Amino acid sequence: MGDKTYLFSSESVTEGHPDKICDQISDAVLDDVLRQDINGRVACETFVTVGLVLVGGEITTTGYVDLPTLVRQVIRDIGYTNPDFGFHYNTFALLNCIGKQSPDIAQGVDVGGAGDQGLMTGYASNETDELMPMPIMLAHKLTKRMADVRKSGELSYLGPDGKSQVSVEYEEGKPKRVDTVVIACQHTEEILDYVGTSITEKARQEMIDKFIRPVIPAELLDENTKFYVNQTGKFVIGGPQSDTGMTGRKIIVDTYGGIATHGGGAFSGKDPTKVDRSAAYMARYIAKNLVAAGIAEKCQIQLAYVIGRAEPVSINIFTDPLSKLPPSRIEEIVRKHFQLTPAGMMEQLNLRRPIFRKTSVYGHFGRNGDEFTWEKTDKAADLAREA
């Protein structure tokens, strides 16, 4: 991105997208275990296709999960209550393929070590109030708006599946305007034109007015901003009827929209002893507080772990050229103020709670609420004094 002006795009998906159905089921299972057993070990994966949901993985707990009831409730909450959308919460087949965690893994985790090797990334930028990249924040707000309008009944023809994508034009590294907005929203046949191959212009304009304009700030739109709405013409067949879904297949949607690096590990369905999740949350917590403290305008943190060892094997800190401190000094401050062992991260961020289903849609970062402890900037003042 050496050019002074460039475009950057990020996407989001609604809670009715097949992959997100799976993330929500996996995290609902995790929450149900943690409600009964805070020391439960969960690595839950879900697969969904036409008429079938398969839940597998490794779970060790003193509790009991009523899987059929739980899974059907999640899918009902999402909105698959109309047979017209080809998938219904009460008619699919459910396969339970859950086993126990390997004792070979447990012997390293039980003593406080990481549950696996891997690298996790945290990122923050001062370009939005949430200290997140603008493209992904706008994309998430669009898909959340699509779901809210559907659930309120404001547009009765909307279905649960959908996507958004936002391209932001940057100038000198700062967001200047929105160049392109893409939305694809599942719908019933009632808004098709007389040929039956495309939605009506009236429906297209309704989606622009109900989704895009309430979300994208007017000052970011101009006469050259392009809107693409259901660009194939229609989107009647969607959800698991049209595509398979799997837990962990939307890791860029879950994080920073592609503007930061990613270690490859997914979050949903994993209890907080798994550093794929807890260390990614801690890395975001660190990066956000460093930016909130004014130490950097943009900050990326990489933590790396090895199975059975508590301390990270490496910490990498990358900031913008205007950062007030060198990376070595920032690392000293980070080690002083943040706990980086699995046990320490779970304690500092209060992760041994049933808080994870809410994280499984519309991004794990840039969120408000008691669940999202890693979004607090309570360390910023201390970091600023250190700097």
Short mmCIF file of C-alpha atoms in Angstrom, two decimals:
data_model
loop_
_atom_site.label_atom_id
_atom_site.label_comp_id
_atom_site.label_asym_id
_atom_site.label_seq_id
_atom_site.Cartn_x
_atom_site.Cartn_y
_atom_site.Cartn_z
CA MET A 1 0.00 0.00 0.00
CA GLY A 2 2.70 2.44 -0.96
CA ASP A 3 0.32 4.55 -3.05
CA LYS A 4 -1.09 7.67 -1.42
CA THR A 5 -4.60 6.72 -2.52
CA TYR A 6 -5.94 3.17 -2.50
CA LEU A 7 -9.10 1.13 -1.93
CA PHE A 8 -9.54 -1.49 0.77
CA SER A 9 -12.53 -3.84 0.99
CA SER A 10 -13.94 -5.97 3.80
CA GLU A 11 -17.00 -8.21 3.98
CA SER A 12 -19.43 -9.43 6.62
CA VAL A 13 -22.20 -12.04 6.65
CA THR A 14 -25.52 -12.27 8.49
CA GLU A 15 -26.33 -14.76 11.21
CA GLY A 16 -28.30 -16.84 8.68
CA HIS A 17 -25.25 -17.52 6.51
CA PRO A 18 -24.41 -21.26 6.62
CA ASP A 19 -20.94 -20.74 8.11
CA LYS A 20 -22.33 -18.42 10.77
CA ILE A 21 -25.07 -20.91 11.65
CA CYS A 22 -22.25 -23.31 12.49
CA ASP A 23 -20.28 -20.76 14.51
CA GLN A 24 -23.37 -19.95 16.58
CA ILE A 25 -24.16 -23.61 17.27
CA SER A 26 -20.56 -24.34 18.32
CA ASP A 27 -20.48 -21.35 20.67
CA ALA A 28 -23.93 -22.17 22.05
CA VAL A 29 -22.62 -25.63 22.97
CA LEU A 30 -19.59 -24.01 24.61
CA ASP A 31 -21.77 -21.62 26.62
CA ASP A 32 -24.02 -24.44 27.76
CA VAL A 33 -20.99 -26.36 29.04
CA LEU A 34 -19.54 -23.31 30.82
CA ARG A 35 -22.89 -22.58 32.49
CA GLN A 36 -22.62 -25.95 34.20
CA ASP A 37 -18.86 -26.46 34.43
CA ILE A 38 -16.44 -23.53 34.19
CA ASN A 39 -13.56 -25.97 33.80
CA GLY A 40 -15.16 -27.80 30.88
CA ARG A 41 -12.98 -28.41 27.84
CA VAL A 42 -14.70 -27.78 24.54
CA ALA A 43 -13.56 -28.02 20.93
CA CYS A 44 -16.85 -28.16 19.06
CA GLU A 45 -17.21 -28.15 15.28
CA THR A 46 -20.45 -27.96 13.30
CA PHE A 47 -21.27 -28.79 9.70
CA VAL A 48 -24.56 -27.91 8.00
CA THR A 49 -26.00 -28.76 4.60
CA VAL A 50 -29.43 -29.39 3.06
CA GLY A 51 -31.58 -30.95 5.79
CA LEU A 52 -28.63 -31.96 7.99
CA VAL A 53 -26.67 -30.59 10.95
CA LEU A 54 -23.62 -32.53 12.19
CA VAL A 55 -22.02 -31.55 15.50
CA GLY A 56 -18.64 -33.08 16.38
CA GLY A 57 -15.46 -32.43 18.29
CA GLU A 58 -14.00 -33.14 21.72
CA ILE A 59 -15.78 -32.17 24.94
CA THR A 60 -14.84 -33.11 28.51
CA THR A 61 -17.27 -31.84 31.17
CA THR A 62 -19.24 -32.76 34.27
CA GLY A 63 -22.31 -31.14 32.69
CA TYR A 64 -24.79 -32.39 30.12
CA VAL A 65 -25.80 -30.67 26.88
CA ASP A 66 -29.25 -31.45 25.45
CA LEU A 67 -27.87 -31.13 21.95
CA PRO A 68 -31.08 -31.61 19.87
CA THR A 69 -32.99 -28.97 21.85
CA LEU A 70 -30.06 -26.55 21.87
CA VAL A 71 -29.30 -26.78 18.15
CA ARG A 72 -32.93 -26.39 17.11
CA GLN A 73 -33.32 -23.37 19.38
CA VAL A 74 -30.28 -21.66 17.87
CA ILE A 75 -31.58 -22.16 14.34
CA ARG A 76 -35.02 -20.97 15.39
CA ASP A 77 -33.50 -17.84 16.96
CA ILE A 78 -31.63 -17.14 13.73
CA GLY A 79 -34.92 -17.09 11.85
CA TYR A 80 -35.24 -20.34 9.91
CA THR A 81 -38.92 -20.65 10.78
CA ASN A 82 -40.34 -20.41 7.25
CA PRO A 83 -40.22 -23.56 5.06
CA ASP A 84 -40.05 -21.29 1.99
CA PHE A 85 -36.38 -20.72 2.76
CA GLY A 86 -35.61 -24.42 2.35
CA PHE A 87 -34.29 -24.99 5.87
CA HIS A 88 -36.46 -25.21 8.99
CA TYR A 89 -35.46 -25.49 12.63
CA ASN A 90 -37.82 -28.39 13.29
CA THR A 91 -37.29 -30.65 10.26
CA PHE A 92 -33.55 -31.19 9.72
CA ALA A 93 -31.66 -34.34 10.77
CA LEU A 94 -29.08 -33.99 13.55
CA LEU A 95 -25.95 -36.15 13.93
CA ASN A 96 -24.07 -36.07 17.25
CA CYS A 97 -20.40 -37.00 16.75
CA ILE A 98 -18.90 -35.54 19.93
CA GLY A 99 -16.09 -37.36 21.78
CA LYS A 100 -13.72 -36.57 24.67
CA GLN A 101 -10.57 -34.47 24.63
CA SER A 102 -7.36 -36.40 24.06
CA PRO A 103 -5.48 -37.08 27.33
CA ASP A 104 -2.26 -36.25 25.46
CA ILE A 105 -3.51 -32.67 25.05
CA ALA A 106 -5.00 -32.51 28.54
CA GLN A 107 -1.70 -33.30 30.28
CA GLY A 108 -0.18 -30.11 28.84
CA VAL A 109 -3.22 -27.93 29.51
CA ASP A 110 -3.90 -29.15 33.06
CA VAL A 111 -0.63 -27.68 34.30
CA GLY A 112 -1.41 -24.28 32.77
CA GLY A 113 0.24 -24.66 29.41
CA ALA A 114 -1.16 -23.66 26.03
CA GLY A 115 -3.45 -26.20 24.39
CA ASP A 116 -1.71 -25.98 21.04
CA GLN A 117 1.02 -24.27 19.12
CA GLY A 118 0.09 -21.30 16.96
CA LEU A 119 0.21 -17.59 16.41
CA MET A 120 -2.51 -15.06 17.14
CA THR A 121 -2.89 -11.47 16.02
CA GLY A 122 -4.46 -8.40 17.58
CA TYR A 123 -4.97 -5.09 15.82
CA ALA A 124 -6.29 -1.60 16.50
CA SER A 125 -6.53 1.61 14.50
CA ASN A 126 -7.71 5.07 15.45
CA GLU A 127 -9.75 5.49 12.25
CA THR A 128 -13.08 4.64 13.96
CA ASP A 129 -14.57 5.19 17.41
CA GLU A 130 -14.29 1.44 17.99
CA LEU A 131 -10.55 1.63 17.15
CA MET A 132 -11.18 -0.79 14.30
CA PRO A 133 -10.60 -0.61 10.54
CA MET A 134 -13.45 1.27 8.90
CA PRO A 135 -14.26 -1.24 6.10
CA ILE A 136 -15.01 -4.15 8.45
CA MET A 137 -16.93 -2.00 10.94
CA LEU A 138 -19.22 -0.66 8.21
CA ALA A 139 -19.67 -4.15 6.74
CA HIS A 140 -20.69 -5.53 10.16
CA LYS A 141 -23.09 -2.67 10.77
CA LEU A 142 -24.74 -3.35 7.42
CA THR A 143 -25.34 -7.06 8.10
CA LYS A 144 -26.56 -6.30 11.62
CA ARG A 145 -28.95 -3.73 10.16
CA MET A 146 -30.18 -6.29 7.61
CA ALA A 147 -30.98 -8.73 10.42
CA ASP A 148 -32.68 -6.07 12.56
CA VAL A 149 -34.93 -4.96 9.69
CA ARG A 150 -35.82 -8.58 8.94
CA LYS A 151 -36.63 -9.44 12.54
CA SER A 152 -38.70 -6.30 13.05
CA GLY A 153 -40.87 -7.19 10.05
CA GLU A 154 -40.17 -3.82 8.45
CA LEU A 155 -39.43 -5.60 5.17
CA SER A 156 -41.47 -8.80 5.34
CA TYR A 157 -39.82 -10.45 2.34
CA LEU A 158 -36.32 -10.74 3.82
CA GLY A 159 -34.68 -14.09 4.57
CA PRO A 160 -31.97 -14.98 7.12
CA ASP A 161 -29.03 -15.35 4.72
CA GLY A 162 -27.07 -12.33 3.51
CA LYS A 163 -23.75 -10.62 2.95
CA SER A 164 -22.26 -7.16 2.79
CA GLN A 165 -19.02 -5.72 1.45
CA VAL A 166 -17.63 -2.20 1.74
CA SER A 167 -14.76 -0.65 -0.19
CA VAL A 168 -13.23 2.40 1.47
CA GLU A 169 -10.94 4.82 -0.31
CA TYR A 170 -7.89 5.80 1.75
CA GLU A 171 -5.72 8.83 1.23
CA GLU A 172 -2.38 9.09 3.03
CA GLY A 173 -3.48 6.13 5.17
CA LYS A 174 -6.71 7.80 6.33
CA PRO A 175 -10.25 6.81 5.24
CA LYS A 176 -11.63 9.46 2.91
CA ARG A 177 -14.84 8.11 1.34
CA VAL A 178 -16.83 4.96 0.65
CA ASP A 179 -16.32 3.89 -2.95
CA THR A 180 -18.52 0.78 -3.18
CA VAL A 181 -21.20 -0.90 -1.08
CA VAL A 182 -22.33 -4.45 -1.87
CA ILE A 183 -25.30 -6.16 -0.22
CA ALA A 184 -26.84 -9.53 -1.01
CA CYS A 185 -29.96 -10.36 0.93
CA GLN A 186 -32.10 -13.49 0.76
CA HIS A 187 -35.76 -12.82 -0.01
CA THR A 188 -39.04 -14.43 -0.98
CA GLU A 189 -40.36 -14.47 -4.54
CA GLU A 190 -42.88 -11.70 -3.88
CA ILE A 191 -40.40 -8.97 -4.86
CA LEU A 192 -39.39 -10.49 -8.20
CA ASP A 193 -40.25 -8.71 -11.44
CA TYR A 194 -42.82 -10.16 -13.87
CA VAL A 195 -40.14 -12.23 -15.60
CA GLY A 196 -39.10 -13.74 -12.28
CA THR A 197 -35.36 -13.27 -12.79
CA SER A 198 -34.65 -10.14 -10.75
CA ILE A 199 -35.93 -8.12 -7.82
CA THR A 200 -37.96 -5.04 -8.66
CA GLU A 201 -36.40 -1.60 -8.69
CA LYS A 202 -38.72 -0.69 -5.82
CA ALA A 203 -37.30 -3.51 -3.66
CA ARG A 204 -33.76 -2.56 -4.62
CA GLN A 205 -34.35 1.03 -3.54
CA GLU A 206 -35.99 -0.13 -0.31
CA MET A 207 -32.87 -2.10 0.56
CA ILE A 208 -30.66 0.91 -0.14
CA ASP A 209 -32.86 3.16 1.97
CA LYS A 210 -33.33 0.68 4.84
CA PHE A 211 -29.84 -0.84 4.97
CA ILE A 212 -27.20 1.40 3.47
CA ARG A 213 -28.24 4.97 4.16
CA PRO A 214 -28.92 4.51 7.90
CA VAL A 215 -25.50 2.87 8.35
CA ILE A 216 -23.00 4.62 6.06
CA PRO A 217 -22.40 8.23 7.22
CA ALA A 218 -23.62 10.67 4.58
CA GLU A 219 -20.28 12.48 4.51
CA LEU A 220 -18.61 9.29 3.28
CA LEU A 221 -20.97 8.94 0.31
CA ASP A 222 -20.83 10.98 -2.89
CA GLU A 223 -22.15 10.91 -6.46
CA ASN A 224 -19.46 8.38 -7.40
CA THR A 225 -20.28 5.85 -4.68
CA LYS A 226 -21.55 2.63 -6.24
CA PHE A 227 -24.32 0.46 -4.76
CA TYR A 228 -24.61 -3.19 -5.82
CA VAL A 229 -27.77 -4.83 -4.45
CA ASN A 230 -28.43 -8.53 -5.14
CA GLN A 231 -26.29 -8.19 -8.21
CA THR A 232 -27.18 -11.62 -9.65
CA GLY A 233 -30.78 -10.43 -9.84
CA LYS A 234 -32.42 -12.59 -7.20
CA PHE A 235 -31.47 -14.44 -4.02
CA VAL A 236 -34.40 -16.73 -3.16
CA ILE A 237 -32.43 -19.95 -2.57
CA GLY A 238 -30.01 -19.36 0.29
CA GLY A 239 -28.81 -20.64 3.63
CA PRO A 240 -28.06 -24.38 3.99
CA GLN A 241 -30.35 -25.11 1.04
CA SER A 242 -27.83 -23.52 -1.30
CA ASP A 243 -24.47 -23.95 0.42
CA THR A 244 -22.73 -25.98 3.11
CA GLY A 245 -21.51 -24.32 6.26
CA MET A 246 -18.69 -25.11 8.68
CA THR A 247 -17.43 -23.68 11.95
CA GLY A 248 -14.42 -21.42 11.54
CA ARG A 249 -14.73 -20.62 7.85
CA LYS A 250 -15.19 -16.88 8.36
CA ILE A 251 -12.03 -16.02 10.29
CA ILE A 252 -11.38 -12.78 8.40
CA VAL A 253 -14.97 -11.66 8.92
CA ASP A 254 -14.51 -12.50 12.62
CA THR A 255 -11.39 -10.35 12.99
CA TYR A 256 -10.19 -7.29 11.07
CA GLY A 257 -11.51 -7.73 7.55
CA GLY A 258 -8.15 -8.63 6.07
CA ILE A 259 -6.31 -5.45 7.02
CA ALA A 260 -4.21 -7.31 9.61
CA THR A 261 -2.44 -10.65 9.47
CA HIS A 262 -4.13 -13.81 10.77
CA GLY A 263 -2.61 -16.90 12.34
CA GLY A 264 -5.29 -19.14 10.84
CA GLY A 265 -6.97 -20.38 14.01
CA ALA A 266 -10.73 -19.98 14.36
CA PHE A 267 -12.48 -18.96 17.58
CA SER A 268 -15.97 -20.41 17.79
CA GLY A 269 -16.54 -23.64 19.70
CA LYS A 270 -13.24 -23.38 21.60
CA ASP A 271 -13.07 -22.90 25.37
CA PRO A 272 -10.68 -20.19 26.63
CA THR A 273 -7.87 -22.62 27.48
CA LYS A 274 -7.36 -22.66 23.71
CA VAL A 275 -4.95 -19.85 22.87
CA ASP A 276 -6.49 -19.61 19.40
CA ARG A 277 -9.24 -17.74 21.20
CA SER A 278 -7.87 -16.34 24.46
CA ALA A 279 -4.58 -15.07 23.00
CA ALA A 280 -6.35 -13.47 20.04
CA TYR A 281 -8.61 -11.63 22.49
CA MET A 282 -5.62 -10.60 24.62
CA ALA A 283 -3.73 -9.38 21.55
CA ARG A 284 -6.70 -7.18 20.61
CA TYR A 285 -6.91 -5.90 24.21
CA ILE A 286 -3.24 -4.94 24.12
CA ALA A 287 -3.38 -3.30 20.69
CA LYS A 288 -6.54 -1.34 21.50
CA ASN A 289 -5.13 0.02 24.76
CA LEU A 290 -1.88 1.04 23.09
CA VAL A 291 -3.81 3.01 20.47
CA ALA A 292 -6.19 4.45 23.06
CA ALA A 293 -3.16 5.58 25.05
CA GLY A 294 -1.89 7.52 22.04
CA ILE A 295 1.28 5.43 21.77
CA ALA A 296 0.42 4.54 18.17
CA GLU A 297 -2.23 5.34 15.58
CA LYS A 298 -2.19 1.75 14.32
CA CYS A 299 -0.87 -1.26 16.14
CA GLN A 300 -0.58 -4.97 15.38
CA ILE A 301 0.44 -7.53 18.02
CA GLN A 302 1.44 -11.12 17.28
CA LEU A 303 1.66 -13.68 20.09
CA ALA A 304 2.97 -17.21 19.49
CA TYR A 305 2.67 -20.26 21.74
CA VAL A 306 3.77 -23.89 21.94
CA ILE A 307 1.67 -26.69 23.39
CA GLY A 308 2.24 -27.32 27.09
CA ARG A 309 4.17 -24.09 27.75
CA ALA A 310 2.50 -21.15 29.46
CA GLU A 311 4.55 -18.14 28.33
CA PRO A 312 4.49 -17.07 24.67
CA VAL A 313 7.52 -18.10 22.65
CA SER A 314 7.49 -14.75 20.86
CA ILE A 315 5.88 -11.32 20.90
CA ASN A 316 5.96 -9.18 17.77
CA ILE A 317 4.76 -5.58 17.83
CA PHE A 318 4.27 -3.53 14.68
CA THR A 319 3.14 0.10 14.82
CA ASP A 320 2.77 2.94 12.34
CA PRO A 321 5.85 5.08 11.56
CA LEU A 322 4.53 7.89 13.79
CA SER A 323 4.58 5.73 16.91
CA LYS A 324 6.13 7.47 19.91
CA LEU A 325 8.06 4.42 21.11
CA PRO A 326 10.22 1.70 19.52
CA PRO A 327 8.79 -1.85 19.51
CA SER A 328 11.30 -3.05 22.13
CA ARG A 329 10.12 -0.44 24.63
CA ILE A 330 6.45 -1.19 23.85
CA GLU A 331 7.13 -4.88 24.50
CA GLU A 332 8.53 -4.03 27.95
CA ILE A 333 5.37 -2.09 28.77
CA VAL A 334 3.15 -4.88 27.45
CA ARG A 335 4.88 -7.55 29.55
CA LYS A 336 4.49 -5.38 32.63
CA HIS A 337 0.77 -4.62 32.28
CA PHE A 338 -0.74 -7.66 30.55
CA GLN A 339 -0.92 -11.32 31.56
CA LEU A 340 0.14 -13.52 28.65
CA THR A 341 -0.17 -17.06 30.04
CA PRO A 342 -3.40 -19.00 29.33
CA ALA A 343 -4.40 -18.83 33.01
CA GLY A 344 -3.48 -15.15 33.22
CA MET A 345 -5.40 -14.22 30.08
CA MET A 346 -8.50 -16.06 31.28
CA GLU A 347 -8.27 -14.24 34.61
CA GLN A 348 -7.53 -10.76 33.27
CA LEU A 349 -10.29 -10.94 30.65
CA ASN A 350 -12.71 -12.99 32.79
CA LEU A 351 -13.18 -15.60 30.07
CA ARG A 352 -14.44 -18.55 32.09
CA ARG A 353 -18.05 -17.50 31.52
CA PRO A 354 -20.83 -18.42 29.07
CA ILE A 355 -20.33 -15.30 26.96
CA PHE A 356 -19.33 -16.67 23.59
CA ARG A 357 -22.46 -17.15 21.52
CA LYS A 358 -22.83 -13.38 21.23
CA THR A 359 -19.32 -13.14 19.79
CA SER A 360 -20.07 -15.58 16.97
CA VAL A 361 -21.83 -13.05 14.71
CA TYR A 362 -20.96 -9.50 13.56
CA GLY A 363 -17.33 -9.75 14.62
CA HIS A 364 -15.45 -10.59 17.79
CA PHE A 365 -13.93 -7.11 17.96
CA GLY A 366 -15.22 -3.54 17.97
CA ARG A 367 -18.20 -4.62 20.10
CA ASN A 368 -19.89 -3.24 23.21
CA GLY A 369 -21.23 -5.14 26.20
CA ASP A 370 -20.08 -6.88 29.36
CA GLU A 371 -19.12 -9.96 27.37
CA PHE A 372 -16.44 -8.13 25.42
CA THR A 373 -13.87 -7.50 28.16
CA TRP A 374 -11.07 -7.36 25.59
CA GLU A 375 -12.66 -4.20 24.17
CA LYS A 376 -12.11 -2.18 27.35
CA THR A 377 -9.51 0.58 27.35
CA ASP A 378 -8.98 0.49 31.10
CA LYS A 379 -5.22 0.15 30.70
CA ALA A 380 -4.79 3.18 28.44
CA ALA A 381 -4.07 5.72 31.19
CA ASP A 382 -1.41 3.50 32.77
CA LEU A 383 0.21 2.86 29.40
CA ALA A 384 0.22 6.57 28.58
CA ARG A 385 2.02 7.32 31.85
CA GLU A 386 4.58 4.62 31.13
CA ALA A 387 5.20 6.07 27.69
#
